[in-house]
Coordinates of C-alpha atoms in Angstrom, one line a residue:
Chain A
M259 CA 2.0 -19.9 23.7
T260 CA -0.8 -18.4 25.8
L261 CA -2.0 -14.9 25.4
L262 CA -0.3 -14.1 28.7
D263 CA 3.1 -15.3 27.4
K264 CA 2.6 -13.1 24.3
L265 CA 1.8 -10.1 26.4
L266 CA 4.9 -10.7 28.5
Q267 CA 7.0 -10.8 25.3
L268 CA 5.4 -7.4 24.4
L269 CA 6.2 -6.0 27.8
V270 CA 9.8 -7.2 27.6
A271 CA 10.2 -5.6 24.2
V272 CA 8.8 -2.3 25.5
V273 CA 11.1 -2.3 28.5
V274 CA 14.2 -3.2 26.4
F275 CA 13.4 -0.6 23.7
A276 CA 12.7 2.1 26.3
A277 CA 16.0 1.3 28.2
V278 CA 18.0 1.5 25.0
M279 CA 16.4 4.8 24.0
G280 CA 16.9 6.1 27.5
V281 CA 20.6 5.4 27.4
V282 CA 20.9 7.0 23.9
L283 CA 19.2 10.2 25.0
L284 CA 21.2 10.3 28.2
V285 CA 24.4 10.1 26.2
A286 CA 23.2 12.8 23.9
D287 CA 22.2 15.0 26.9
R288 CA 25.5 14.5 28.7
A289 CA 27.6 15.9 25.8
R290 CA 28.8 19.4 26.6
G291 CA 31.1 21.9 25.1
R292 CA 32.4 21.8 21.5
R293 CA 31.6 18.2 21.0
T294 CA 27.9 18.6 21.8
D295 CA 26.7 18.6 18.2
L296 CA 28.9 15.7 17.2
V297 CA 27.9 13.5 20.1
S298 CA 24.2 14.4 20.0
G299 CA 24.1 14.0 16.2
I300 CA 25.6 10.5 16.4
A301 CA 23.4 9.5 19.3
F302 CA 20.2 10.6 17.5
T303 CA 21.0 8.9 14.2
A304 CA 22.9 5.9 15.4
P305 CA 20.1 3.6 16.4
A306 CA 18.3 4.0 13.0
F307 CA 21.5 3.7 11.1
L308 CA 22.6 0.6 12.9
L309 CA 19.3 -1.1 12.2
L310 CA 19.4 -0.2 8.6
L311 CA 23.0 -1.5 8.3
V312 CA 22.2 -4.9 9.9
G313 CA 18.6 -5.3 8.6
L314 CA 18.7 -3.9 5.1
L315 CA 22.2 -2.9 3.8
Y316 CA 24.1 -6.0 4.7
P317 CA 21.3 -8.5 3.7
A318 CA 20.9 -6.7 0.3
A319 CA 24.6 -7.0 -0.3
R320 CA 24.5 -10.7 0.6
T321 CA 21.5 -11.3 -1.7
A322 CA 23.5 -9.7 -4.5
V323 CA 26.3 -12.2 -3.9
Q324 CA 24.0 -15.2 -3.4
S325 CA 22.4 -14.6 -6.7
F326 CA 25.7 -15.9 -8.3
L327 CA 25.7 -19.0 -6.1
D328 CA 23.9 -22.3 -6.4
A329 CA 20.7 -23.4 -4.7
R330 CA 22.4 -24.0 -1.3
S331 CA 24.7 -21.0 -1.5
A332 CA 27.7 -23.4 -1.7
G333 CA 29.2 -23.1 -5.1
F334 CA 29.8 -20.2 -7.5
V335 CA 27.7 -20.6 -10.7
G336 CA 28.2 -17.2 -12.3
L337 CA 25.3 -15.9 -14.3
A338 CA 23.6 -19.3 -14.5
N339 CA 20.6 -18.3 -12.3
Y340 CA 20.0 -15.2 -14.5
V341 CA 20.4 -17.1 -17.7
Q342 CA 17.8 -19.6 -16.4
I343 CA 15.3 -16.8 -15.7
F344 CA 15.5 -15.6 -19.2
T345 CA 15.5 -18.9 -21.0
Q346 CA 13.5 -21.5 -19.0
P347 CA 10.0 -21.3 -20.5
D348 CA 8.0 -21.2 -17.2
L349 CA 10.3 -18.4 -15.9
V350 CA 9.9 -16.5 -19.1
V351 CA 6.2 -16.6 -18.6
V352 CA 6.8 -15.1 -15.1
L353 CA 8.7 -12.2 -16.7
R354 CA 6.0 -11.7 -19.3
N355 CA 3.3 -11.6 -16.6
T356 CA 5.4 -9.1 -14.6
L357 CA 5.6 -6.9 -17.7
L358 CA 1.8 -7.2 -18.2
W359 CA 1.3 -6.1 -14.6
V360 CA 3.7 -3.2 -14.6
V361 CA 2.4 -1.8 -17.9
I362 CA -1.3 -2.2 -17.5
T363 CA -1.9 -1.5 -13.8
P364 CA -0.4 2.0 -13.4
I365 CA -1.9 3.2 -16.7
L366 CA -5.4 2.0 -16.0
A367 CA -5.4 2.8 -12.3
T368 CA -4.2 6.3 -13.0
A369 CA -6.6 6.8 -15.8
I370 CA -9.6 5.7 -13.8
G371 CA -8.5 7.7 -10.8
L372 CA -8.0 10.8 -12.9
V373 CA -11.4 10.5 -14.7
Y374 CA -13.2 9.9 -11.5
A375 CA -11.4 12.8 -9.7
V376 CA -12.5 15.1 -12.6
L377 CA -16.0 13.8 -12.7
V378 CA -16.8 14.2 -9.0
D379 CA -14.8 17.4 -8.6
R380 CA -16.9 20.1 -7.0
T381 CA -20.1 18.1 -7.0
R382 CA -22.4 17.9 -4.1
F383 CA -21.5 14.3 -3.2
E384 CA -17.8 14.7 -3.8
A385 CA -16.6 13.6 -0.3
F386 CA -18.8 10.5 -0.2
A387 CA -18.1 9.5 -3.8
K388 CA -14.3 9.8 -3.2
A389 CA -14.5 7.7 0.0
L390 CA -16.1 4.8 -2.0
I391 CA -13.2 4.6 -4.4
F392 CA -10.6 5.2 -1.6
L393 CA -11.8 2.5 0.8
P394 CA -10.0 -0.4 -0.9
M395 CA -6.7 1.2 0.0
A396 CA -7.3 0.2 3.6
I397 CA -7.9 -3.4 2.7
S398 CA -5.1 -5.9 2.7
F399 CA -4.2 -7.5 -0.6
V400 CA -5.2 -10.8 0.9
G401 CA -8.6 -9.4 1.8
A402 CA -9.0 -7.8 -1.6
A403 CA -8.1 -11.1 -3.3
I404 CA -10.8 -12.9 -1.2
I405 CA -13.3 -10.2 -2.1
W406 CA -12.6 -10.8 -5.8
K407 CA -12.7 -14.6 -5.5
F408 CA -16.4 -14.1 -4.8
V409 CA -16.6 -12.2 -8.1
Y410 CA -14.7 -14.7 -10.3
E411 CA -15.8 -18.0 -8.8
Y412 CA -17.0 -20.5 -11.4
R413 CA -19.5 -23.4 -11.1
P414 CA -19.9 -25.8 -14.0
N415 CA -23.1 -25.4 -15.9
Q416 CA -25.0 -28.4 -14.8
Q417 CA -28.4 -29.1 -13.4
N418 CA -29.3 -27.4 -10.2
I419 CA -25.9 -25.8 -9.9
Q420 CA -26.1 -22.0 -9.5
Q421 CA -23.2 -19.6 -10.0
I422 CA -22.0 -18.0 -6.8
G423 CA -19.5 -15.7 -8.6
L424 CA -21.1 -12.4 -9.8
L425 CA -19.3 -12.2 -13.1
N426 CA -20.4 -15.7 -14.2
Q427 CA -23.9 -15.0 -13.0
F428 CA -23.9 -12.0 -15.4
L429 CA -22.8 -14.2 -18.2
V430 CA -25.6 -16.7 -17.4
W431 CA -28.1 -13.9 -17.2
L432 CA -27.0 -12.7 -20.6
G433 CA -27.4 -16.2 -22.0
F434 CA -23.7 -17.2 -22.2
E435 CA -22.0 -20.2 -20.8
P436 CA -20.1 -19.6 -17.5
V437 CA -16.4 -19.4 -17.9
N438 CA -13.7 -20.8 -15.5
F439 CA -11.9 -17.4 -15.5
I440 CA -9.0 -18.4 -13.3
L441 CA -7.9 -21.1 -15.7
A442 CA -8.3 -19.0 -18.9
E443 CA -4.7 -18.3 -19.7
P444 CA -3.5 -15.6 -20.4
W445 CA -6.6 -13.6 -19.6
N446 CA -6.6 -14.8 -16.0
N447 CA -3.6 -12.5 -15.5
L448 CA -5.8 -9.5 -16.4
L449 CA -8.4 -10.6 -13.8
L450 CA -5.7 -10.6 -11.1
I451 CA -4.5 -7.2 -12.4
V452 CA -8.1 -5.9 -12.0
V453 CA -7.8 -6.5 -8.2
M454 CA -4.6 -4.3 -8.1
I455 CA -6.3 -1.6 -10.1
W456 CA -9.3 -1.7 -7.8
I457 CA -6.9 -1.1 -4.9
Q458 CA -4.7 1.6 -6.5
A459 CA -7.2 3.7 -8.3
G460 CA -8.1 5.4 -4.9
F461 CA -4.5 6.4 -4.4
A462 CA -4.3 7.9 -7.9
M463 CA -7.6 9.7 -7.4
T464 CA -6.6 11.3 -4.1
V465 CA -3.3 12.6 -5.3
L466 CA -4.6 13.8 -8.7
S467 CA -7.7 15.4 -7.1
A468 CA -5.4 17.4 -4.8
A469 CA -3.3 18.4 -7.9
I470 CA -6.5 19.5 -9.8
K471 CA -7.6 21.6 -6.9
A472 CA -4.2 23.3 -6.8
I473 CA -4.6 24.6 -10.3
P474 CA -5.1 28.4 -9.9
S475 CA -8.8 29.1 -10.4
D476 CA -8.1 32.2 -12.6
I477 CA -6.5 29.9 -15.3
I478 CA -9.6 27.8 -15.3
E479 CA -11.9 30.8 -15.3
A480 CA -9.9 32.5 -18.1
A481 CA -10.2 29.4 -20.2
R482 CA -13.9 29.1 -19.6
L483 CA -14.5 32.8 -20.5
D484 CA -12.7 32.0 -23.8
G485 CA -15.3 29.3 -24.3
V486 CA -13.0 26.3 -23.6
G487 CA -15.0 23.7 -21.8
G488 CA -15.6 20.0 -21.3
M489 CA -13.1 17.7 -22.9
R490 CA -11.0 20.5 -24.3
L491 CA -10.6 22.1 -20.9
F492 CA -9.5 18.7 -19.6
F493 CA -6.9 18.1 -22.3
Y494 CA -5.6 21.6 -22.8
I495 CA -5.6 23.0 -19.2
T496 CA -6.2 20.3 -16.5
L497 CA -4.0 17.5 -17.8
P498 CA -0.9 19.7 -18.6
S499 CA -1.2 21.4 -15.3
I500 CA -1.1 18.2 -13.3
R501 CA 1.5 16.4 -15.4
P502 CA 4.1 16.2 -12.5
A503 CA 1.5 14.6 -10.2
V504 CA 0.6 12.1 -12.9
V505 CA 4.2 11.0 -13.3
V506 CA 4.5 10.6 -9.5
V507 CA 1.4 8.5 -9.3
I508 CA 2.4 6.3 -12.2
T509 CA 5.8 5.8 -10.6
A510 CA 4.5 5.0 -7.2
I511 CA 2.0 2.5 -8.6
S512 CA 4.6 0.8 -10.8
I513 CA 6.9 0.3 -7.9
A514 CA 4.1 -1.1 -5.7
V515 CA 3.0 -3.4 -8.5
L516 CA 6.5 -4.9 -9.0
K517 CA 6.7 -5.8 -5.3
V518 CA 3.2 -7.2 -4.9
F519 CA 2.8 -11.0 -4.5
D520 CA -0.1 -11.4 -2.1
I521 CA -2.8 -11.1 -4.7
V522 CA -1.2 -13.8 -7.0
R523 CA -0.5 -16.1 -4.0
T524 CA -4.0 -15.8 -2.6
M525 CA -6.0 -16.1 -5.9
T526 CA -4.0 -18.7 -7.8
G527 CA -0.8 -19.5 -5.9
G528 CA 1.0 -18.7 -9.1
Q529 CA -0.6 -21.6 -10.9
F530 CA -2.1 -21.5 -14.4
D531 CA 0.7 -19.3 -15.7
T532 CA -0.1 -16.4 -13.5
S533 CA 3.0 -16.1 -11.4
V534 CA 5.0 -12.8 -11.2
V535 CA 8.6 -12.2 -10.2
A536 CA 7.7 -11.3 -6.6
N537 CA 5.7 -14.5 -6.2
E538 CA 8.3 -16.6 -8.0
F539 CA 10.8 -15.1 -5.5
Y540 CA 8.8 -16.5 -2.6
V541 CA 8.2 -19.9 -4.3
Q542 CA 11.9 -20.4 -5.2
S543 CA 13.3 -19.2 -1.9
F544 CA 11.0 -20.7 0.6
R545 CA 9.1 -23.5 -1.1
L546 CA 11.8 -24.9 -3.4
S547 CA 14.7 -23.8 -1.1
N548 CA 16.6 -22.5 -4.2
L549 CA 18.5 -19.7 -2.5
G550 CA 20.5 -18.8 -5.6
M551 CA 17.4 -18.5 -7.9
G552 CA 15.4 -16.6 -5.2
S553 CA 18.2 -14.1 -4.8
A554 CA 18.5 -13.6 -8.5
L555 CA 14.8 -13.0 -8.8
A556 CA 15.0 -10.5 -5.9
M557 CA 17.9 -8.7 -7.7
I558 CA 15.8 -8.5 -10.9
L559 CA 13.0 -6.9 -8.9
F560 CA 15.6 -4.4 -7.7
V561 CA 17.0 -3.7 -11.2
L562 CA 13.4 -3.2 -12.5
V563 CA 12.7 -0.6 -9.8
V564 CA 15.8 1.5 -10.4
P565 CA 15.0 2.9 -13.8
I566 CA 11.5 3.8 -12.8
V567 CA 12.9 5.8 -9.8
I568 CA 15.6 7.5 -11.9
Y569 CA 12.9 8.6 -14.5
N570 CA 10.8 10.0 -11.7
V571 CA 13.7 11.9 -10.1
R572 CA 14.6 13.4 -13.6
Q573 CA 11.0 14.5 -14.1
M574 CA 11.0 16.2 -10.7
R575 CA 14.3 18.0 -11.5
K576 CA 12.8 19.2 -14.8
V577 CA 9.8 20.6 -13.0
D578 CA 11.9 22.2 -10.3
G579 CA 14.3 23.8 -12.9
R580 CA 11.5 25.4 -14.8
Chain B
M34 CA -14.2 42.8 -16.4
T35 CA -11.9 45.6 -15.3
V36 CA -10.9 46.3 -18.9
L37 CA -14.5 46.9 -19.7
D38 CA -14.9 49.1 -16.7
T39 CA -12.1 51.5 -17.7
K40 CA -13.1 51.6 -21.3
D41 CA -16.5 53.1 -21.2
G42 CA -16.3 54.3 -17.7
A43 CA -19.4 52.4 -16.7
S44 CA -20.1 49.0 -15.3
P45 CA -20.5 46.3 -18.0
G46 CA -24.0 45.9 -19.3
P47 CA -26.0 43.1 -17.8
D48 CA -26.2 41.3 -21.1
I49 CA -22.3 41.1 -21.3
L50 CA -22.2 39.7 -17.8
A51 CA -25.0 37.3 -18.5
A52 CA -23.3 36.1 -21.6
A53 CA -20.0 35.5 -19.7
T54 CA -21.7 33.6 -16.9
S55 CA -23.8 31.5 -19.2
R56 CA -20.7 30.6 -21.2
S57 CA -18.9 29.5 -18.1
A58 CA -22.0 27.8 -16.9
A59 CA -22.0 25.9 -20.2
A60 CA -18.4 24.9 -19.7
R61 CA -19.2 23.6 -16.3
K62 CA -22.2 21.8 -17.6
G63 CA -20.0 20.0 -20.0
L64 CA -18.3 18.3 -17.1
T65 CA -21.4 17.7 -15.0
S66 CA -23.6 16.4 -17.8
P67 CA -25.8 13.4 -17.2
W68 CA -23.3 11.2 -19.0
A69 CA -20.5 12.3 -16.7
S70 CA -22.6 11.6 -13.6
L71 CA -23.6 8.3 -15.0
A72 CA -19.9 7.4 -15.6
A73 CA -19.0 8.4 -12.1
L74 CA -21.9 6.3 -10.8
V75 CA -20.9 3.3 -12.8
I76 CA -17.3 3.5 -11.4
A77 CA -18.6 4.0 -7.8
V78 CA -20.9 0.9 -8.1
L79 CA -18.1 -1.3 -9.7
W80 CA -15.8 -0.3 -6.8
T81 CA -18.4 -0.9 -4.1
I82 CA -20.2 -4.0 -5.1
P83 CA -17.4 -6.6 -4.6
T84 CA -17.0 -5.5 -0.9
F85 CA -20.7 -5.4 -0.4
G86 CA -21.0 -8.9 -1.8
L87 CA -18.4 -10.1 0.7
F88 CA -20.2 -8.3 3.6
L89 CA -23.5 -9.8 2.7
S90 CA -22.0 -13.3 2.2
S91 CA -20.5 -13.2 5.7
F92 CA -24.0 -13.2 7.3
R93 CA -25.6 -15.8 5.1
P94 CA -26.2 -19.3 6.4
E95 CA -23.5 -21.9 5.3
R96 CA -25.9 -23.8 2.9
D97 CA -26.9 -20.6 1.1
V98 CA -23.3 -19.4 0.7
Q99 CA -22.1 -22.7 -0.8
R100 CA -25.0 -23.1 -3.2
T101 CA -26.2 -19.6 -4.3
G102 CA -24.8 -16.2 -5.0
W103 CA -25.1 -13.4 -2.4
W104 CA -27.6 -11.5 -4.7
T105 CA -30.2 -14.2 -4.1
F106 CA -30.3 -12.9 -0.5
F107 CA -32.8 -10.2 -1.6
A108 CA -35.2 -12.9 -2.8
N109 CA -34.6 -15.2 0.1
P110 CA -33.2 -13.2 3.1
A111 CA -31.7 -15.2 5.9
I112 CA -29.2 -13.9 8.4
T113 CA -26.9 -15.7 10.8
F114 CA -23.9 -15.0 13.0
D115 CA -22.9 -18.6 13.1
N116 CA -20.2 -18.1 10.4
Y117 CA -18.5 -15.5 12.5
A118 CA -18.7 -17.6 15.7
E119 CA -17.2 -20.6 13.9
V120 CA -14.4 -18.8 12.2
L121 CA -13.5 -16.7 15.2
F122 CA -13.7 -19.4 17.9
G123 CA -14.3 -22.8 16.3
G124 CA -11.8 -25.5 15.1
N125 CA -8.2 -25.8 16.1
Q126 CA -7.1 -22.7 14.4
P127 CA -9.5 -20.1 15.7
L128 CA -9.1 -16.7 14.0
I129 CA -9.3 -14.9 17.3
D130 CA -5.8 -16.0 18.2
F131 CA -4.5 -14.7 14.9
F132 CA -6.4 -11.5 15.5
A133 CA -4.5 -11.1 18.8
N134 CA -1.2 -11.8 17.1
S135 CA -2.0 -9.1 14.5
I136 CA -2.5 -6.6 17.3
L137 CA 0.6 -7.7 19.2
I138 CA 2.7 -7.4 16.0
T139 CA 1.3 -4.1 15.0
I140 CA 1.7 -2.0 18.1
P141 CA 5.6 -2.3 18.5
A142 CA 6.0 -2.4 14.7
V143 CA 4.4 1.0 14.5
A144 CA 5.8 2.6 17.6
I145 CA 9.5 1.5 17.2
P146 CA 10.2 2.9 13.7
I147 CA 8.4 6.1 14.6
I148 CA 10.5 6.8 17.6
L149 CA 13.7 5.8 15.9
A150 CA 12.9 7.8 12.7
T151 CA 11.8 10.9 14.6
M152 CA 15.1 10.9 16.5
A153 CA 17.1 10.3 13.3
A154 CA 15.2 13.0 11.5
Y155 CA 16.1 15.4 14.2
G156 CA 19.8 14.4 14.0
F157 CA 19.8 14.9 10.3
A158 CA 17.9 18.2 10.4
W159 CA 19.3 20.0 13.5
T160 CA 22.7 18.6 14.5
K161 CA 26.0 18.7 12.6
F162 CA 28.3 15.8 12.2
P163 CA 30.7 14.7 9.5
M164 CA 29.2 13.0 6.4
R165 CA 25.7 14.0 7.6
D166 CA 24.4 14.9 4.2
T167 CA 26.0 11.9 2.5
L168 CA 24.4 9.5 5.0
F169 CA 21.0 11.2 4.7
V170 CA 21.1 10.7 0.9
A171 CA 22.2 7.1 1.4
I172 CA 19.1 6.5 3.7
F173 CA 16.9 8.2 1.1
A174 CA 18.3 5.9 -1.6
L175 CA 17.5 2.8 0.5
Q176 CA 13.8 3.5 -0.1
I177 CA 14.1 1.9 -3.5
V178 CA 15.4 -1.4 -2.2
P179 CA 12.5 -3.9 -2.5
L180 CA 12.2 -5.7 0.8
Q181 CA 12.5 -9.0 -1.1
V182 CA 16.2 -8.2 -1.6
A183 CA 16.8 -8.3 2.2
L184 CA 14.6 -11.2 3.2
L185 CA 16.8 -14.3 2.7
P186 CA 19.9 -13.1 4.5
L187 CA 17.8 -11.5 7.3
L188 CA 16.2 -14.8 7.9
E189 CA 19.6 -16.4 8.2
I190 CA 20.6 -13.8 10.8
F191 CA 17.4 -14.5 12.8
V192 CA 17.9 -18.2 12.6
G193 CA 21.5 -17.7 13.7
T194 CA 20.5 -15.7 16.8
G195 CA 17.7 -18.1 17.7
L196 CA 15.1 -15.4 17.4
N197 CA 13.3 -17.1 14.6
G198 CA 9.6 -17.9 15.1
T199 CA 9.1 -15.2 17.7
F200 CA 7.5 -11.8 17.6
W201 CA 10.9 -10.2 17.8
T202 CA 11.8 -11.0 14.2
V203 CA 8.6 -9.5 12.8
W204 CA 9.0 -6.4 15.0
I205 CA 12.6 -5.9 13.9
A206 CA 12.0 -6.5 10.3
H207 CA 9.0 -4.2 10.0
S208 CA 10.8 -1.5 12.0
T209 CA 13.9 -1.7 9.7
F210 CA 11.9 -1.7 6.4
A211 CA 9.9 1.3 7.5
L212 CA 12.9 3.5 8.5
P213 CA 14.0 5.0 5.1
L214 CA 10.6 6.4 4.2
A215 CA 9.8 7.4 7.8
I216 CA 13.1 9.3 8.2
F217 CA 12.7 11.0 4.9
L218 CA 9.1 12.1 5.5
L219 CA 9.7 13.3 9.1
H220 CA 13.0 15.0 8.1
N221 CA 11.1 17.0 5.5
S222 CA 8.5 18.3 7.9
M223 CA 11.0 18.9 10.6
R224 CA 13.0 21.2 8.3
E225 CA 9.9 23.3 8.0
I226 CA 10.0 24.2 11.7
P227 CA 11.4 27.8 12.0
A228 CA 15.0 27.9 13.0
E229 CA 14.3 30.9 15.3
L230 CA 12.4 28.6 17.6
V231 CA 15.4 26.3 18.0
E232 CA 17.8 29.3 18.3
A233 CA 15.6 30.8 21.0
A234 CA 15.6 27.6 23.0
R235 CA 19.4 27.3 22.6
V236 CA 19.9 30.8 24.0
D237 CA 17.8 29.7 27.0
G238 CA 20.3 27.0 27.5
A239 CA 18.4 24.0 26.2
G240 CA 20.4 21.1 24.9
H241 CA 19.4 18.9 21.9
V242 CA 17.5 16.4 24.0
R243 CA 15.3 19.2 25.5
I244 CA 14.8 20.9 22.2
F245 CA 13.8 17.5 20.7
T246 CA 11.4 16.5 23.4
T247 CA 9.8 19.9 24.2
I248 CA 9.8 21.6 20.9
M249 CA 10.1 19.1 18.0
V250 CA 8.0 16.2 19.1
P251 CA 4.9 18.4 19.9
L252 CA 5.2 20.3 16.7
M253 CA 5.7 17.1 14.7
K254 CA 2.5 15.4 15.9
P255 CA 0.6 15.8 12.7
A256 CA 3.4 14.4 10.6
I257 CA 4.0 11.6 13.0
A258 CA 0.2 10.8 13.0
A259 CA 0.3 10.7 9.2
F260 CA 3.1 8.2 9.1
A261 CA 1.6 6.2 12.0
V262 CA -1.6 5.6 9.9
F263 CA 0.6 4.5 7.0
Q264 CA 2.7 2.2 9.0
F265 CA -0.3 0.7 10.8
L266 CA -2.1 -0.2 7.5
W267 CA 1.2 -1.5 6.0
V268 CA 1.9 -3.8 9.0
W269 CA -1.6 -4.9 9.6
N270 CA -2.1 -5.8 5.9
D271 CA 1.4 -7.3 5.4
L272 CA 1.6 -10.9 4.3
L273 CA 5.2 -11.3 3.0
V274 CA 7.1 -10.4 6.2
A275 CA 4.7 -12.4 8.3
L276 CA 5.0 -15.5 6.1
V277 CA 8.8 -15.4 6.1
F278 CA 9.4 -14.7 9.7
A279 CA 6.3 -15.7 11.7
G280 CA 5.6 -19.0 10.0
G281 CA 2.1 -20.3 9.9
T282 CA 1.7 -21.1 13.5
L283 CA -0.9 -19.9 16.0
D284 CA 2.0 -18.6 18.1
V285 CA 3.1 -15.6 16.0
A286 CA 1.3 -15.5 12.6
P287 CA -1.1 -12.7 12.0
L288 CA -4.6 -12.7 10.4
T289 CA -3.4 -12.3 6.9
V290 CA -1.4 -15.6 7.0
R291 CA -4.3 -17.6 8.3
L292 CA -6.7 -16.0 5.7
A293 CA -4.3 -16.6 2.8
N294 CA -4.1 -20.3 3.9
L295 CA -7.9 -20.5 4.2
A296 CA -8.2 -19.1 0.7
G297 CA -5.7 -21.5 -0.7
E298 CA -7.4 -24.6 0.8
R299 CA -9.2 -26.6 -1.8
G300 CA -12.9 -27.2 -1.3
S301 CA -15.8 -25.4 0.1
N302 CA -15.1 -23.0 3.0
W303 CA -16.7 -20.0 1.4
Y304 CA -18.9 -19.5 4.4
L305 CA -15.7 -19.1 6.6
L306 CA -13.8 -17.1 4.1
A307 CA -16.3 -14.3 4.0
P308 CA -16.5 -13.6 7.7
G309 CA -12.8 -14.2 8.1
A310 CA -11.9 -11.6 5.5
F311 CA -14.3 -9.2 7.0
V312 CA -12.8 -9.5 10.5
A313 CA -9.4 -8.7 8.9
I314 CA -10.8 -5.8 7.0
I315 CA -12.8 -4.1 9.7
V316 CA -9.9 -2.9 11.9
P317 CA -8.0 -1.0 9.2
L318 CA -11.2 0.3 7.9
I319 CA -12.1 1.8 11.2
V320 CA -8.6 3.3 11.7
F321 CA -8.6 4.5 8.1
L322 CA -12.0 6.2 8.4
S323 CA -11.3 7.9 11.7
L324 CA -7.8 9.1 10.7
Q325 CA -8.5 9.6 7.0
R326 CA -7.4 13.3 7.4
Y327 CA -3.9 12.3 8.4
F328 CA -3.7 9.5 5.9
V329 CA -4.4 11.8 3.0
R330 CA -2.0 14.3 4.3
G331 CA 0.8 11.7 4.5
L332 CA -0.2 10.4 1.1
L333 CA 0.2 13.8 -0.5
A334 CA 3.4 14.7 1.4
G335 CA 4.9 11.3 0.4
S336 CA 3.9 11.3 -3.2
V337 CA 4.5 14.8 -4.2
K338 CA 7.9 15.1 -2.5
G339 CA 9.1 11.6 -2.8

């Protein structure tokens, strides 16, 4: 396809979309009398609703059904796919890794973001300092994974071979042997998790920094006049005041972590015992063409997200009810 | 201070004030001690160096990149643009084509959900129809469905309609997946517009379409901009949707797909990987830096309310 063909496709899309929207608005505008609200309401919401029905709701329901079918979606196998996930050793490793990711990443990213937000709060270089931590948020997971490949790369310690990965160079400078980090199971999982923490800390910092700035200044001043400072100010005043924001940040990062597969795919391809559920979903569905197993993994992802969301909604209710 | 004032009818002595300010100064000092500054500096350096290393590597000659680390650049500086030229225009999979695909994917995939979501948000906020609130809650709830749950059957639908392997699939998929969050965020900020404005327009004889286009859309610009930045970053940086629907071909696949393949190839293409990654990073960075204001606003609105 030449660029001209592609632009033509874009143009067709624009025209089709504009025409559909034009008809919808025209219908909404023509409605008069007592039915105005009903017709307009339906016209305004119908396009989005239809798309969600066809593109999200129906496929999700089908996935739920497919997770009880075999690899080719032909025969009913009951819970076999799920049983396999919890018993087959290499799939159990996938579950273990996902657990590692979802426990470690939100806690560390939030802690680092929080500490940093407090440290640079109201300093002269605050805006610049924040931008540095925030920037990785704009980078794709693929880009971030490549950036960190340059940090973790390993070269065997032989004559005339120099390290090109920063981390191994540090080991060599300190007098240690270089390590092939990516193969070092199970620690290699932590190195992949570092990439996600590197991306998410900026998000945590931004939200928590806004929460810190929203603490009424008279509370802080009162505490300071009472001689509360430093660490105690942080633990007794700052942290309790921003608790709801901390819950929101941990929730958001947990959900993002469950769904991420780009980092694993780009850095290891899921080899060396580093796969996670989201990556295994892709491998099973599209590389091994096991639709049943892929669907079951997708459903597990969904089941893992739900309790996190429910907890978050409950926390919000508590705060609102106070 | 006021308590002291009324007690002895005079302003507090300078020593009391001084003691108070020095105490609060001491408290502040606790947080801005040299150790605190050092900790902040360490974090900032750890966060910046990996990207800096990639940036520097992208300009180093092929031989240097393959055999030495980027930090040796300072002892032996050599700069070239050959890596960029080769990765962008060389070979049978020039990155420039994937770059064009990324742009062609992103524009409709940002514009379509925004238009649909703004309209739907208006419908939910300012018109009445049966089951309105139930449907809105249902859409809100759809946010928690991971898109992995929809991918396989959606692919079947696309294959069935013969759309597979075209831009259409990627546009439709991205638009659909963005809708729940977009409707929710835009609905929230649309509810904040004063009802008097809408009432006044109604009295003047304006219908829903006119109220929508002449009052709502202009007032919603900041919220729309916030979501647009989000959606742009999400679509530009996406790998999963692109892999599933766009395949790996020059025809449709975006930058991320090509880069992920480049990174997965065994052997030594480090000198292409660095400039390639940097090309993919630079566009979102520019958008992000110039629209940071809106991005942060969207981030705070989305995280605190949702």
